[in-house]
Short mmCIF file of C-alpha atoms in Angstrom, two decimals:
data_model
loop_
_atom_site.label_atom_id
_atom_site.label_comp_id
_atom_site.label_asym_id
_atom_site.label_seq_id
_atom_site.Cartn_x
_atom_site.Cartn_y
_atom_site.Cartn_z
CA MET Z 1 46.86 -13.40 9.65
CA THR Z 2 50.02 -11.31 9.32
CA PRO Z 3 49.57 -8.61 6.68
CA THR Z 4 51.81 -9.02 3.66
CA ASN Z 5 52.95 -6.43 1.16
CA PRO Z 6 51.73 -7.60 -2.27
CA SER Z 7 54.10 -5.24 -4.11
CA LEU Z 8 57.06 -6.83 -2.33
CA LEU Z 9 55.89 -10.30 -3.35
CA ALA Z 10 55.48 -9.11 -6.93
CA ALA Z 11 59.01 -7.69 -6.95
CA GLN Z 12 60.39 -11.01 -5.72
CA ALA Z 13 58.39 -13.18 -8.15
CA PRO Z 14 60.48 -15.14 -10.68
CA THR Z 15 60.61 -13.89 -14.26
CA ALA Z 16 60.51 -16.11 -17.30
CA ALA Z 17 63.65 -16.64 -19.39
CA PRO Z 18 63.37 -15.76 -23.12
CA GLY Z 19 61.48 -18.47 -24.92
CA HIS Z 20 60.22 -20.13 -21.77
CA ALA Z 21 56.72 -19.93 -20.24
CA LEU Z 22 56.42 -18.41 -16.82
CA THR Z 23 55.36 -20.94 -14.18
CA PRO Z 24 52.29 -19.73 -12.21
CA PRO Z 25 53.12 -18.83 -8.62
CA PRO Z 26 52.11 -21.48 -6.07
CA HIS Z 27 50.01 -18.96 -4.17
CA THR Z 28 48.59 -15.45 -4.29
CA VAL Z 29 48.12 -12.78 -1.67
CA GLN Z 30 44.71 -11.14 -1.61
CA ARG Z 31 42.61 -8.87 0.55
CA TRP Z 32 39.31 -8.46 -1.29
CA THR Z 33 37.18 -11.33 -2.52
CA GLY Z 34 33.86 -11.37 -4.31
CA LEU Z 35 32.15 -12.26 -1.04
CA SER Z 36 33.82 -9.43 0.89
CA ARG Z 37 32.91 -6.86 -1.77
CA ALA Z 38 29.30 -8.03 -1.66
CA ALA Z 39 29.35 -7.89 2.15
CA VAL Z 40 30.63 -4.31 2.22
CA GLY Z 41 27.98 -3.30 -0.30
CA GLY Z 42 25.32 -5.00 1.79
CA VAL Z 43 26.50 -3.24 4.95
CA LEU Z 44 26.39 0.16 3.25
CA LEU Z 45 22.91 -0.52 1.91
CA GLY Z 46 21.76 -1.70 5.34
CA GLN Z 47 23.07 1.46 6.96
CA LEU Z 48 21.17 3.60 4.47
CA LEU Z 49 18.00 1.64 5.22
CA LEU Z 50 18.52 2.09 8.96
CA ALA Z 51 18.78 5.84 8.44
CA GLY Z 52 15.27 5.76 7.03
CA ALA Z 53 13.90 3.36 9.64
CA PRO Z 54 12.06 6.09 11.64
CA ALA Z 55 9.66 6.40 8.71
CA VAL Z 56 8.34 2.86 9.23
CA LEU Z 57 9.16 1.82 12.81
CA ASP Z 58 7.33 2.72 16.00
CA ALA Z 59 8.84 4.44 19.04
CA GLY Z 60 9.63 1.21 20.90
CA ALA Z 61 11.54 -0.27 17.97
CA LEU Z 62 13.56 2.92 17.53
CA ASP Z 63 14.52 2.90 21.21
CA ARG Z 64 15.68 -0.72 20.96
CA LEU Z 65 17.71 -0.04 17.82
CA THR Z 66 19.35 2.94 19.52
CA THR Z 67 20.39 0.62 22.35
CA LEU Z 68 21.79 -1.88 19.83
CA TYR Z 69 23.89 0.83 18.17
CA LEU Z 70 25.40 1.81 21.52
CA TYR Z 71 26.21 -1.83 22.33
CA GLY Z 72 27.90 -2.07 18.94
CA ILE Z 73 30.08 0.95 19.71
CA LEU Z 74 31.15 -0.51 23.06
CA ALA Z 75 32.00 -3.88 21.52
CA LEU Z 76 34.01 -2.36 18.67
CA MET Z 77 35.96 -0.04 20.97
CA TRP Z 78 36.86 -2.74 23.49
CA ASN Z 79 37.84 -5.19 20.75
CA ALA Z 80 40.05 -2.60 19.05
CA LEU Z 81 41.91 -2.15 22.32
CA ALA Z 82 42.04 -5.75 23.59
CA GLY Z 83 41.67 -7.80 20.42
CA TYR Z 84 44.13 -5.89 18.23
CA ALA Z 85 46.45 -4.15 20.70
CA GLY Z 86 46.36 -6.77 23.46
CA LEU Z 87 45.36 -4.23 26.13
CA VAL Z 88 42.69 -6.01 28.17
CA SER Z 89 40.78 -3.51 30.30
CA VAL Z 90 38.25 -4.22 33.04
CA GLY Z 91 37.72 -0.53 33.75
CA HIS Z 92 36.39 0.96 30.53
CA GLN Z 93 33.22 1.91 32.37
CA ALA Z 94 35.34 4.89 33.48
CA PHE Z 95 35.09 6.43 30.01
CA PHE Z 96 31.44 5.47 29.62
CA GLY Z 97 30.57 7.27 32.87
CA LEU Z 98 32.83 10.24 32.21
CA GLY Z 99 31.21 10.79 28.81
CA ALA Z 100 27.79 11.11 30.41
CA TYR Z 101 29.13 13.26 33.26
CA ALA Z 102 30.95 15.62 30.88
CA ALA Z 103 27.74 16.09 28.88
CA VAL Z 104 25.83 16.99 32.06
CA ARG Z 105 28.52 19.45 33.08
CA LEU Z 106 28.71 21.12 29.67
CA ALA Z 107 24.93 21.41 29.37
CA ASP Z 108 24.83 23.00 32.81
CA ALA Z 109 27.43 25.51 31.58
CA GLY Z 110 25.15 26.53 28.71
CA VAL Z 111 26.28 24.28 25.85
CA PRO Z 112 23.24 23.06 23.82
CA ALA Z 113 22.24 19.52 24.73
CA TYR Z 114 23.23 17.52 21.65
CA PRO Z 115 26.49 19.36 20.92
CA ALA Z 116 27.33 18.78 24.60
CA LEU Z 117 27.21 15.02 23.99
CA LEU Z 118 29.90 15.19 21.29
CA VAL Z 119 32.02 17.84 23.00
CA GLY Z 120 31.91 15.87 26.24
CA ALA Z 121 33.17 12.74 24.48
CA VAL Z 122 35.96 14.73 22.83
CA ALA Z 123 36.94 16.12 26.24
CA VAL Z 124 37.16 12.61 27.68
CA GLY Z 125 39.27 11.52 24.71
CA LEU Z 126 41.65 14.42 25.32
CA ALA Z 127 41.80 13.55 29.03
CA ALA Z 128 42.81 10.03 28.03
CA VAL Z 129 46.02 11.37 26.46
CA PRO Z 130 47.77 12.27 29.74
CA LEU Z 131 46.18 9.24 31.41
CA SER Z 132 47.79 7.01 28.80
CA ALA Z 133 51.23 8.23 29.86
CA PHE Z 134 50.73 6.33 33.12
CA MET Z 135 48.43 3.47 32.14
CA LEU Z 136 50.35 2.29 29.08
CA ARG Z 137 53.42 1.67 31.21
CA LEU Z 138 51.44 -1.21 32.73
CA LYS Z 139 51.15 -4.56 30.99
CA GLY Z 140 48.87 -7.57 31.16
CA GLY Z 141 47.03 -7.96 34.44
CA GLU Z 142 48.55 -4.77 35.80
CA PHE Z 143 46.90 -2.74 33.04
CA ALA Z 144 43.55 -4.50 33.55
CA ILE Z 145 43.51 -3.87 37.31
CA GLY Z 146 44.89 -0.38 36.85
CA MET Z 147 41.95 0.53 34.63
CA TRP Z 148 39.54 -0.83 37.24
CA VAL Z 149 41.19 1.42 39.83
CA VAL Z 150 40.86 4.41 37.48
CA ALA Z 151 37.15 3.66 37.05
CA ALA Z 152 36.61 3.46 40.81
CA LEU Z 153 38.52 6.72 41.34
CA CYS Z 154 36.49 8.52 38.65
CA HIS Z 155 33.29 7.29 40.28
CA LEU Z 156 34.34 8.69 43.66
CA LEU Z 157 35.42 12.04 42.23
CA VAL Z 158 32.18 12.51 40.28
CA ASN Z 159 30.22 11.80 43.47
CA LEU Z 160 31.94 14.78 45.09
CA ASP Z 161 30.51 17.19 42.52
CA GLY Z 162 27.66 19.20 44.06
CA LEU Z 163 25.81 19.25 40.75
CA VAL Z 164 25.57 15.46 40.77
CA GLN Z 165 24.47 15.25 44.44
CA GLY Z 166 26.27 12.01 45.15
CA GLU Z 167 24.44 8.84 44.18
CA THR Z 168 21.18 10.79 44.00
CA GLY Z 169 22.28 11.94 40.59
CA THR Z 170 20.94 14.61 38.31
CA SER Z 171 19.36 15.00 34.86
CA LEU Z 172 20.31 16.42 31.50
CA ILE Z 173 17.71 19.13 31.91
CA ALA Z 174 18.56 20.75 28.58
CA LEU Z 175 16.92 17.80 26.80
CA GLN Z 176 13.56 18.80 28.20
CA GLN Z 177 13.32 21.61 25.64
CA PHE Z 178 12.60 18.91 23.06
CA ASP Z 179 9.38 16.94 22.94
CA ALA Z 180 9.64 13.18 23.32
CA ASP Z 181 9.36 12.35 19.60
CA THR Z 182 11.94 14.92 18.53
CA ARG Z 183 14.35 13.76 21.21
CA ARG Z 184 13.88 10.13 20.22
CA LEU Z 185 14.58 10.82 16.54
CA ALA Z 186 17.59 13.03 17.25
CA THR Z 187 19.09 10.47 19.60
CA TYR Z 188 18.44 7.65 17.14
CA TRP Z 189 20.21 9.39 14.27
CA CYS Z 190 23.08 10.52 16.51
CA ALA Z 191 23.59 6.95 17.76
CA LEU Z 192 23.45 5.54 14.22
CA ALA Z 193 25.89 8.17 12.93
CA ALA Z 194 28.26 7.51 15.84
CA MET Z 195 28.18 3.75 15.30
CA VAL Z 196 28.68 4.01 11.53
CA GLY Z 197 31.45 6.60 11.83
CA LEU Z 198 33.38 4.72 14.50
CA ALA Z 199 32.90 1.34 12.82
CA TRP Z 200 34.26 2.48 9.46
CA GLY Z 201 36.96 4.49 11.19
CA VAL Z 202 38.19 1.40 13.03
CA PHE Z 203 37.89 -0.62 9.81
CA TRP Z 204 40.16 1.68 7.82
CA LEU Z 205 42.53 2.14 10.75
CA LEU Z 206 43.03 -1.61 11.06
CA ARG Z 207 43.64 -1.87 7.32
CA SER Z 208 46.41 0.72 7.54
CA ARG Z 209 49.99 0.43 8.73
CA VAL Z 210 48.68 1.25 12.22
CA GLY Z 211 46.58 -1.92 12.18
CA ALA Z 212 49.61 -4.04 11.28
CA ALA Z 213 51.62 -2.30 14.01
CA LEU Z 214 48.90 -2.95 16.59
CA GLN Z 215 48.86 -6.66 15.86
CA ALA Z 216 52.65 -6.80 16.02
CA ILE Z 217 52.53 -5.10 19.42
CA ARG Z 218 49.85 -7.53 20.59
CA ASP Z 219 52.01 -10.50 19.64
CA SER Z 220 55.24 -9.12 21.11
CA GLU Z 221 56.10 -5.55 22.04
CA GLU Z 222 59.81 -6.29 22.04
CA ALA Z 223 59.74 -7.85 18.58
CA ALA Z 224 57.59 -4.99 17.25
CA ALA Z 225 59.99 -2.39 18.62
CA SER Z 226 62.95 -4.25 17.10
CA ILE Z 227 61.54 -3.82 13.58
CA GLY Z 228 60.84 -0.12 14.02
CA VAL Z 229 57.26 -0.01 15.31
CA ALA Z 230 56.58 3.06 17.46
CA VAL Z 231 55.05 1.06 20.30
CA LEU Z 232 53.94 3.74 22.75
CA PRO Z 233 52.44 6.21 20.21
CA THR Z 234 50.55 3.38 18.49
CA LYS Z 235 49.14 2.09 21.78
CA ARG Z 236 48.24 5.63 22.80
CA LEU Z 237 46.31 6.16 19.57
CA ILE Z 238 44.09 3.12 20.06
CA PHE Z 239 43.70 3.82 23.79
CA VAL Z 240 42.48 7.36 23.15
CA LEU Z 241 40.18 6.20 20.33
CA SER Z 242 38.58 3.57 22.58
CA ALA Z 243 38.17 6.15 25.36
CA PHE Z 244 36.46 8.57 22.98
CA GLY Z 245 34.16 5.88 21.58
CA CYS Z 246 33.08 4.60 25.00
CA ALA Z 247 32.58 8.19 26.22
CA LEU Z 248 30.37 8.95 23.22
CA ALA Z 249 28.34 5.81 23.91
CA GLY Z 250 27.92 6.93 27.54
CA ALA Z 251 26.83 10.42 26.50
CA LEU Z 252 24.29 9.02 24.03
CA TRP Z 253 23.01 6.59 26.65
CA LEU Z 254 22.35 9.62 28.83
CA ALA Z 255 20.33 11.10 25.97
CA THR Z 256 18.10 8.03 26.01
CA ALA Z 257 17.75 7.87 29.81
CA VAL Z 258 17.94 11.65 30.60
CA THR Z 259 18.89 10.92 34.24
CA PHE Z 260 22.48 10.51 35.43
CA GLN Z 261 23.32 8.39 38.47
CA PRO Z 262 27.04 7.67 38.98
CA LYS Z 263 26.54 4.14 40.31
CA THR Z 264 24.73 3.24 37.09
CA TYR Z 265 27.14 4.78 34.60
CA PHE Z 266 30.32 3.73 36.40
CA SER Z 267 29.08 0.19 37.03
CA VAL Z 268 31.42 -2.64 36.06
CA GLN Z 269 28.49 -4.21 34.21
CA TRP Z 270 29.35 -2.08 31.17
CA THR Z 271 32.77 -3.65 30.86
CA ALA Z 272 31.19 -7.06 31.53
CA TYR Z 273 28.88 -6.42 28.57
CA MET Z 274 31.86 -5.49 26.39
CA LEU Z 275 33.71 -8.64 27.43
CA PHE Z 276 30.69 -10.83 26.73
CA MET Z 277 30.05 -9.38 23.28
CA VAL Z 278 33.67 -9.60 22.17
CA LEU Z 279 34.46 -13.03 23.63
CA VAL Z 280 31.31 -14.64 22.29
CA GLY Z 281 31.55 -12.95 18.89
CA GLY Z 282 35.27 -13.45 18.42
CA ILE Z 283 38.06 -11.36 19.91
CA GLY Z 284 40.63 -10.09 17.44
CA THR Z 285 38.25 -10.23 14.46
CA TYR Z 286 36.39 -7.31 12.97
CA GLU Z 287 33.10 -9.10 12.38
CA GLY Z 288 33.07 -10.88 15.76
CA PRO Z 289 32.12 -7.94 18.02
CA ILE Z 290 29.32 -6.98 15.63
CA LEU Z 291 27.93 -10.51 15.82
CA GLY Z 292 28.45 -10.51 19.59
CA ALA Z 293 26.53 -7.25 19.98
CA LEU Z 294 23.62 -8.68 17.98
CA LEU Z 295 23.56 -11.86 20.09
CA PHE Z 296 23.82 -9.96 23.36
CA PHE Z 297 21.03 -7.63 22.26
CA ALA Z 298 18.81 -10.59 21.40
CA VAL Z 299 19.53 -12.31 24.72
CA GLU Z 300 18.90 -9.13 26.69
CA THR Z 301 15.64 -8.52 24.87
CA ALA Z 302 14.45 -12.04 25.64
CA PHE Z 303 15.75 -12.51 29.20
CA GLY Z 304 16.74 -9.06 30.50
CA ALA Z 305 13.76 -8.93 32.84
CA ALA Z 306 15.02 -11.99 34.74
CA GLY Z 307 17.24 -9.81 36.94
CA VAL Z 308 20.18 -11.39 38.75
CA SER Z 309 19.71 -14.79 37.14
CA TYR Z 310 20.11 -13.12 33.73
CA LEU Z 311 23.51 -11.69 34.73
CA ILE Z 312 24.60 -15.06 36.14
CA GLY Z 313 23.57 -16.69 32.87
CA LEU Z 314 25.66 -14.22 30.90
CA GLY Z 315 28.67 -15.02 33.04
CA VAL Z 316 28.23 -18.76 32.61
CA VAL Z 317 27.86 -18.43 28.83
CA ALA Z 318 30.97 -16.24 28.62
CA VAL Z 319 33.01 -18.81 30.60
CA LEU Z 320 31.77 -21.67 28.42
CA PHE Z 321 32.71 -19.81 25.26
CA ALA Z 322 36.15 -19.00 26.68
CA LEU Z 323 36.70 -22.71 27.37
CA MET Z 324 35.06 -24.34 24.36
CA LEU Z 325 35.32 -21.67 21.65
CA PRO Z 326 38.23 -19.45 22.71
CA LYS Z 327 38.16 -17.66 19.37
CA GLY Z 328 34.42 -16.98 19.62
CA ILE Z 329 31.76 -17.75 17.03
CA TRP Z 330 33.15 -15.72 14.16
CA GLY Z 331 36.74 -16.55 15.00
CA SER Z 332 35.90 -20.25 14.77
CA ILE Z 333 34.06 -19.77 11.47
CA GLU Z 334 36.97 -17.81 10.02
CA ARG Z 335 39.48 -20.40 11.15
CA ARG Z 336 37.49 -23.37 9.81
CA TRP Z 337 36.24 -22.00 6.48
CA GLY Z 338 38.43 -18.95 5.89
CA VAL Z 339 35.43 -16.62 5.52
CA GLN Z 340 36.07 -12.90 5.85
CA LEU Z 341 33.22 -10.50 5.13
CA LEU Z 342 35.00 -7.31 6.17
CA PRO Z 343 38.71 -8.03 5.68
CA VAL Z 344 41.21 -5.92 7.58
CA GLY Z 345 44.29 -7.92 6.60
CA TYR Z 346 45.71 -9.89 3.70
CA ARG Z 347 45.12 -13.58 3.06
CA LEU Z 348 47.39 -16.20 1.54
CA LYS Z 349 45.48 -18.21 -1.05
CA LEU Z 350 47.15 -21.48 -1.98
CA ARG Z 351 46.91 -22.52 -5.62
CA ARG Z 352 45.49 -26.05 -5.96
#
């Protein structure tokens, strides 16, 4: 829904003449509801409980939750780019792989293991700035294919690094200074902090003027530019943010796996996962990718061992959702019942 300025509506509202009662407006513009306030409170409480989860959960459960957090980051980052800015990428595995590679390189240069994960992601985000000067000139299918080409090129260049040893790969050896339990806890809390920080960051960004500008650009770049929206800087901001988020997810995935093999980290399956989570959950909604990540995690947990048939099943489900529920699960719920748990825009409430 197009954001509306409530103060502007208030300024334009009719005033009552002396001695006459003011007629109630036929509608009101709102952002928060009782349900949305309760939902935000519930999310904050849940995040606090998850921070204390290591006190009651076993090692296997912590590993699975860490994986879920990383899936959530990927879904949120891809949706911010495609769902709100209209930049559909099929090559975001480039940033995922580069985040892991940068962490390996920094650790080899003497940077402590866990700081290397964050610094590596920041470095990838900075590298995305000059890359955006070229990529954001492309539109639609050209941008999507261009990102796939970038991912393939990054994969080839990383293979040429002697430290990586081609597809043989290498390891984040610096992690071996920690025992398994310490490493598991540190990685868990880092993944949780990354997911929470990026999720709330995207939430407040979308609620700002930048969020309104992104949606205007998604609908029509020409129309957005005609009303004063800085199209290229706004697109660059969300592009760099999504690159940083995916790179951080890749670096943290390396912390869980320890080993780095380019063909694994630069695989197109990562972007396929992002597509599945966002399309099934609801592209262009804030809650949709979160729901999609939960569903994907549940499906992977139940059927991930099925191998190729599992991947084929994911593809079939994604196609069916695209055809039958193009707005995804949460998008369909929002459209039918008007439910918003984490509102990023304003709503027009008609007075009955």
